[in-house]
mmCIF file of C-alpha atoms in Angstrom:
data_model
loop_
_atom_site.group_PDB
_atom_site.id
_atom_site.type_symbol
_atom_site.label_atom_id
_atom_site.label_comp_id
_atom_site.label_asym_id
_atom_site.label_seq_id
_atom_site.Cartn_x
_atom_site.Cartn_y
_atom_site.Cartn_z
ATOM 1 C CA ASP C 19 21.310 20.521 21.293
ATOM 2 C CA ALA C 20 20.269 20.929 24.910
ATOM 3 C CA ASP C 21 19.141 24.416 25.959
ATOM 4 C CA VAL C 22 21.066 24.312 29.259
ATOM 5 C CA THR C 23 24.408 22.531 29.302
ATOM 6 C CA GLN C 24 26.765 21.828 32.168
ATOM 7 C CA THR C 25 30.396 20.819 32.088
ATOM 8 C CA PRO C 26 31.831 18.598 33.300
ATOM 9 C CA ARG C 27 29.093 16.015 33.867
ATOM 10 C CA ASN C 28 31.184 14.108 36.376
ATOM 11 C CA ARG C 29 34.229 15.158 38.355
ATOM 12 C CA ILE C 30 36.309 13.523 41.039
ATOM 13 C CA THR C 31 38.747 15.732 42.869
ATOM 14 C CA LYS C 32 40.746 15.901 46.068
ATOM 15 C CA THR C 33 40.316 17.979 49.177
ATOM 16 C CA GLY C 34 41.831 21.438 48.784
ATOM 17 C CA LYS C 35 41.665 21.582 45.008
ATOM 18 C CA ARG C 36 40.010 24.435 43.137
ATOM 19 C CA ILE C 37 37.131 23.353 40.952
ATOM 20 C CA MET C 38 35.038 25.226 38.406
ATOM 21 C CA LEU C 39 31.691 24.028 37.122
ATOM 22 C CA GLU C 40 30.375 25.704 34.016
ATOM 23 C CA CYS C 41 26.876 26.360 32.745
ATOM 24 C CA SER C 42 25.818 27.639 29.349
ATOM 25 C CA GLN C 43 22.351 28.328 27.998
ATOM 26 C CA THR C 44 20.919 29.042 24.589
ATOM 27 C CA LYS C 45 17.447 29.982 25.812
ATOM 28 C CA GLY C 46 18.204 33.697 25.927
ATOM 29 C CA HIS C 47 17.112 33.874 29.559
ATOM 30 C CA ASP C 48 18.394 36.641 31.809
ATOM 31 C CA ARG C 49 18.238 34.730 35.104
ATOM 32 C CA MET C 50 20.550 31.895 36.084
ATOM 33 C CA TYR C 51 20.860 29.820 39.236
ATOM 34 C CA TRP C 52 23.117 27.243 40.869
ATOM 35 C CA TYR C 53 21.671 24.536 43.115
ATOM 36 C CA ARG C 54 23.063 21.498 44.861
ATOM 37 C CA GLN C 55 21.117 18.308 45.516
ATOM 38 C CA ASP C 56 21.916 15.942 48.341
ATOM 39 C CA PRO C 57 20.076 12.733 49.210
ATOM 40 C CA GLY C 58 17.475 13.394 51.882
ATOM 41 C CA LEU C 59 17.907 17.185 51.745
ATOM 42 C CA GLY C 60 16.343 18.319 48.521
ATOM 43 C CA LEU C 61 17.636 21.000 46.196
ATOM 44 C CA ARG C 62 19.226 24.066 47.808
ATOM 45 C CA LEU C 63 20.060 27.375 46.156
ATOM 46 C CA ILE C 64 23.736 28.374 46.187
ATOM 47 C CA TYR C 65 23.818 31.552 44.087
ATOM 48 C CA TYR C 66 21.616 33.308 41.578
ATOM 49 C CA SER C 67 22.024 36.077 39.028
ATOM 50 C CA PHE C 68 19.292 38.188 37.448
ATOM 51 C CA ASP C 69 21.613 39.708 34.849
ATOM 52 C CA VAL C 70 25.316 39.981 34.070
ATOM 53 C CA LYS C 71 25.950 42.645 36.718
ATOM 54 C CA ASP C 72 23.743 41.091 39.388
ATOM 55 C CA ILE C 73 25.003 38.304 41.669
ATOM 56 C CA ASN C 74 23.194 37.203 44.816
ATOM 57 C CA LYS C 75 23.919 34.680 47.550
ATOM 58 C CA GLY C 76 21.472 31.891 48.061
ATOM 59 C CA GLU C 77 20.784 29.657 50.996
ATOM 60 C CA ILE C 78 24.191 27.931 51.155
ATOM 61 C CA SER C 79 26.831 30.150 49.520
ATOM 62 C CA ASP C 80 29.687 29.582 51.994
ATOM 63 C CA GLY C 81 32.633 27.880 50.279
ATOM 64 C CA TYR C 82 31.395 28.783 46.805
ATOM 65 C CA SER C 83 31.809 31.702 44.400
ATOM 66 C CA VAL C 84 30.301 32.453 41.019
ATOM 67 C CA SER C 85 31.025 34.404 37.874
ATOM 68 C CA ARG C 86 28.513 35.573 35.272
ATOM 69 C CA GLN C 87 30.772 35.956 32.242
ATOM 70 C CA ALA C 88 27.957 36.706 29.823
ATOM 71 C CA GLN C 89 24.201 36.470 29.758
ATOM 72 C CA ALA C 90 24.543 32.877 28.590
ATOM 73 C CA LYS C 91 27.305 31.725 30.946
ATOM 74 C CA PHE C 92 27.340 31.249 34.710
ATOM 75 C CA SER C 93 30.202 29.454 36.466
ATOM 76 C CA LEU C 94 30.387 28.043 39.967
ATOM 77 C CA SER C 95 33.739 27.733 41.720
ATOM 78 C CA LEU C 96 34.817 25.820 44.776
ATOM 79 C CA GLU C 97 37.975 27.600 45.868
ATOM 80 C CA SER C 98 39.169 24.800 48.140
ATOM 81 C CA ALA C 99 36.987 21.726 47.826
ATOM 82 C CA ILE C 100 36.033 19.727 50.906
ATOM 83 C CA PRO C 101 34.349 16.307 51.141
ATOM 84 C CA ASN C 102 30.990 17.671 52.295
ATOM 85 C CA GLN C 103 30.738 19.486 48.973
ATOM 86 C CA THR C 104 30.267 16.107 47.325
ATOM 87 C CA ALA C 105 26.858 16.438 45.686
ATOM 88 C CA LEU C 106 24.917 16.769 42.452
ATOM 89 C CA TYR C 107 25.061 20.349 41.141
ATOM 90 C CA PHE C 108 22.432 21.842 38.868
ATOM 91 C CA CYS C 109 22.345 25.024 36.877
ATOM 92 C CA ALA C 110 18.960 26.505 36.007
ATOM 93 C CA THR C 111 17.649 29.441 34.007
ATOM 94 C CA SER C 112 14.468 31.467 33.864
ATOM 95 C CA ASP C 113 13.237 34.528 32.056
ATOM 96 C CA ARG C 114 11.908 37.669 33.720
ATOM 97 C CA SER C 115 8.711 37.319 31.680
ATOM 98 C CA ASP C 116 8.042 33.917 33.294
ATOM 99 C CA ARG C 117 10.314 33.820 36.304
ATOM 100 C CA ASP C 118 8.601 30.875 37.952
ATOM 101 C CA THR C 119 9.432 28.430 35.179
ATOM 102 C CA GLN C 120 12.991 27.299 35.746
ATOM 103 C CA TYR C 121 14.796 25.146 33.190
ATOM 104 C CA PHE C 122 17.438 22.879 34.668
ATOM 105 C CA GLY C 123 20.600 21.519 33.141
ATOM 106 C CA PRO C 124 21.538 17.833 33.316
ATOM 107 C CA GLY C 125 23.683 18.240 36.416
ATOM 108 C CA THR C 126 27.296 17.721 37.424
ATOM 109 C CA ARG C 127 28.127 14.936 39.841
ATOM 110 C CA LEU C 128 31.034 16.138 41.985
ATOM 111 C CA THR C 129 32.962 13.872 44.330
ATOM 112 C CA VAL C 130 35.538 15.356 46.691
ATOM 113 C CA LEU C 131 37.868 12.775 48.203
ATOM 114 C CA GLU I 7 11.336 28.152 59.381
ATOM 115 C CA ASP I 8 9.869 27.222 55.999
ATOM 116 C CA GLN I 9 9.239 23.521 55.655
ATOM 117 C CA VAL I 10 8.108 21.261 52.845
ATOM 118 C CA THR I 11 7.247 17.622 53.477
ATOM 119 C CA GLN I 12 6.386 15.194 50.711
ATOM 120 C CA SER I 13 4.645 11.871 51.180
ATOM 121 C CA PRO I 14 4.929 9.073 50.549
ATOM 122 C CA GLU I 15 8.684 8.814 49.960
ATOM 123 C CA ALA I 16 8.061 6.093 47.407
ATOM 124 C CA LEU I 17 4.965 4.830 45.633
ATOM 125 C CA ARG I 18 4.525 1.809 43.442
ATOM 126 C CA LEU I 19 1.459 1.678 41.213
ATOM 127 C CA GLN I 20 0.122 -0.693 38.631
ATOM 128 C CA GLU I 21 -0.425 0.860 35.228
ATOM 129 C CA GLY I 22 -3.857 2.485 35.254
ATOM 130 C CA GLU I 23 -4.055 2.680 39.058
ATOM 131 C CA SER I 24 -4.763 6.323 39.947
ATOM 132 C CA SER I 25 -3.283 7.884 43.087
ATOM 133 C CA SER I 26 -2.148 11.137 44.666
ATOM 134 C CA LEU I 27 1.123 12.523 45.957
ATOM 135 C CA ASN I 28 1.090 14.932 48.880
ATOM 136 C CA CYS I 29 3.123 18.047 49.578
ATOM 137 C CA SER I 30 2.448 19.729 52.909
ATOM 138 C CA TYR I 31 4.088 23.049 53.639
ATOM 139 C CA THR I 32 4.629 25.565 56.405
ATOM 140 C CA VAL I 33 5.627 29.039 55.289
ATOM 141 C CA SER I 34 5.142 32.576 56.546
ATOM 142 C CA GLY I 35 3.506 33.745 53.344
ATOM 143 C CA LEU I 36 3.209 31.692 50.194
ATOM 144 C CA ARG I 37 4.106 33.304 46.916
ATOM 145 C CA GLY I 38 3.972 30.121 44.879
ATOM 146 C CA LEU I 39 4.111 26.326 45.030
ATOM 147 C CA PHE I 40 5.931 24.438 42.285
ATOM 148 C CA TRP I 41 5.868 20.855 41.058
ATOM 149 C CA TYR I 42 8.757 19.320 39.142
ATOM 150 C CA ARG I 43 9.437 15.896 37.690
ATOM 151 C CA GLN I 44 12.961 14.474 37.859
ATOM 152 C CA ASP I 45 14.110 11.443 35.900
ATOM 153 C CA PRO I 46 17.236 9.518 36.966
ATOM 154 C CA GLY I 47 20.409 11.252 35.835
ATOM 155 C CA LYS I 48 18.576 14.373 34.712
ATOM 156 C CA GLY I 49 17.698 17.791 36.023
ATOM 157 C CA PRO I 50 14.206 18.598 37.292
ATOM 158 C CA GLU I 51 11.579 19.413 34.689
ATOM 159 C CA PHE I 52 9.030 22.086 35.528
ATOM 160 C CA LEU I 53 5.405 20.947 35.679
ATOM 161 C CA PHE I 54 3.196 23.502 37.459
ATOM 162 C CA THR I 55 3.061 26.656 39.552
ATOM 163 C CA LEU I 56 0.131 27.234 41.907
ATOM 164 C CA TYR I 57 -0.358 30.601 43.585
ATOM 165 C CA SER I 58 -3.514 30.520 45.684
ATOM 166 C CA ALA I 59 -5.709 28.077 47.586
ATOM 167 C CA GLY I 60 -8.294 26.497 45.342
ATOM 168 C CA GLU I 61 -6.198 26.764 42.231
ATOM 169 C CA GLU I 62 -5.865 23.699 40.011
ATOM 170 C CA LYS I 63 -3.709 22.959 36.983
ATOM 171 C CA GLU I 64 -3.654 19.990 34.638
ATOM 172 C CA LYS I 65 -1.236 18.488 32.186
ATOM 173 C CA GLU I 66 -2.006 15.188 30.505
ATOM 174 C CA ARG I 67 -2.531 12.641 33.315
ATOM 175 C CA LEU I 68 -1.397 15.036 36.051
ATOM 176 C CA LYS I 69 -3.516 17.448 38.049
ATOM 177 C CA ALA I 70 -2.138 19.676 40.798
ATOM 178 C CA THR I 71 -4.292 21.253 43.491
ATOM 179 C CA LEU I 72 -3.534 23.664 46.322
ATOM 180 C CA THR I 73 -4.973 24.374 49.763
ATOM 181 C CA LYS I 74 -3.631 26.649 52.483
ATOM 182 C CA LYS I 75 -1.610 23.811 53.983
ATOM 183 C CA GLU I 76 -0.871 21.327 51.225
ATOM 184 C CA SER I 77 -0.824 20.469 47.573
ATOM 185 C CA PHE I 78 -1.731 17.254 45.844
ATOM 186 C CA LEU I 79 -0.466 15.891 42.577
ATOM 187 C CA HIS I 80 -3.119 13.556 41.260
ATOM 188 C CA ILE I 81 -2.050 10.995 38.688
ATOM 189 C CA THR I 82 -4.893 9.507 36.675
ATOM 190 C CA ALA I 83 -4.423 6.163 34.941
ATOM 191 C CA PRO I 84 -0.618 6.350 35.111
ATOM 192 C CA LYS I 85 1.636 4.784 32.507
ATOM 193 C CA PRO I 86 5.157 3.392 32.974
ATOM 194 C CA GLU I 87 6.585 6.569 31.441
ATOM 195 C CA ASP I 88 5.194 8.521 34.406
ATOM 196 C CA SER I 89 7.786 6.791 36.596
ATOM 197 C CA ALA I 90 10.022 9.498 38.061
ATOM 198 C CA THR I 91 10.686 11.426 41.238
ATOM 199 C CA TYR I 92 8.212 14.263 41.750
ATOM 200 C CA LEU I 93 9.487 17.303 43.610
ATOM 201 C CA CYS I 94 7.463 19.984 45.344
ATOM 202 C CA ALA I 95 8.850 23.413 46.225
ATOM 203 C CA VAL I 96 7.552 26.612 47.797
ATOM 204 C CA GLN I 97 8.591 30.236 47.554
ATOM 205 C CA VAL I 98 7.868 32.787 50.237
ATOM 206 C CA LEU I 99 6.615 36.268 49.449
ATOM 207 C CA GLY I 100 9.437 38.775 49.075
ATOM 208 C CA TYR I 101 12.238 36.228 48.879
ATOM 209 C CA GLN I 102 14.042 34.499 46.044
ATOM 210 C CA LYS I 103 14.687 31.377 48.098
ATOM 211 C CA VAL I 104 12.737 28.306 47.011
ATOM 212 C CA THR I 105 12.456 25.485 49.540
ATOM 213 C CA PHE I 106 12.309 22.045 47.961
ATOM 214 C CA GLY I 107 10.928 18.862 49.410
ATOM 215 C CA THR I 108 12.843 15.613 49.143
ATOM 216 C CA GLY I 109 10.482 14.158 46.574
ATOM 217 C CA THR I 110 8.233 11.158 45.992
ATOM 218 C CA LYS I 111 9.702 8.406 43.869
ATOM 219 C CA LEU I 112 6.933 6.980 41.708
ATOM 220 C CA GLN I 113 7.211 3.641 39.960
ATOM 221 C CA VAL I 114 4.470 2.564 37.563
ATOM 222 C CA ILE I 115 4.531 -1.114 36.727
ATOM 223 C CA PRO I 116 3.158 -2.387 33.398
#
């Protein structure tokens, strides 16, 4: 089984809908991250969490919220989806003992119509 | 503003034809420079972290080097399985933010 899993892998939704993307990891890492990837822009950090009680905004957090339900689970929510949130979303993890090595999930392709 | 520029955008090589990918950066204070490989439909896979000018790291056919302004990813005698998009990223001292480049798409032809 994959160490970092994301669900769903693909999602098509409509403007204004609430969407939740989920990430689970079996690596035992304390740090988790959410990124989005857009063509021509590179990966950008949305939110990150260094432990269950620690949540931090990244570069582009507006329009998004997160929940760290457990050390192994980190969810990203779009409260009211808009078309410019159409992108590829990645979850990543790292461990405090080797914080520079991030392990990415397979991604969720989100389309907002 | 922190900037990362990767070149070329795309590179096509014959199997065995060595080459280099470039990552030039402008940051206020570099904490680390990272290289990732990304295959189609997958998340990035970590390759290297470089921390200071002059540092080099190797993994199989890949060798990453760092100067004060840029990093190179040298690919020696590439094979078709090296085909992927290679991403470069930098992190500034004192900040969690990592700035990614847009990548170089490498195709190695048998």
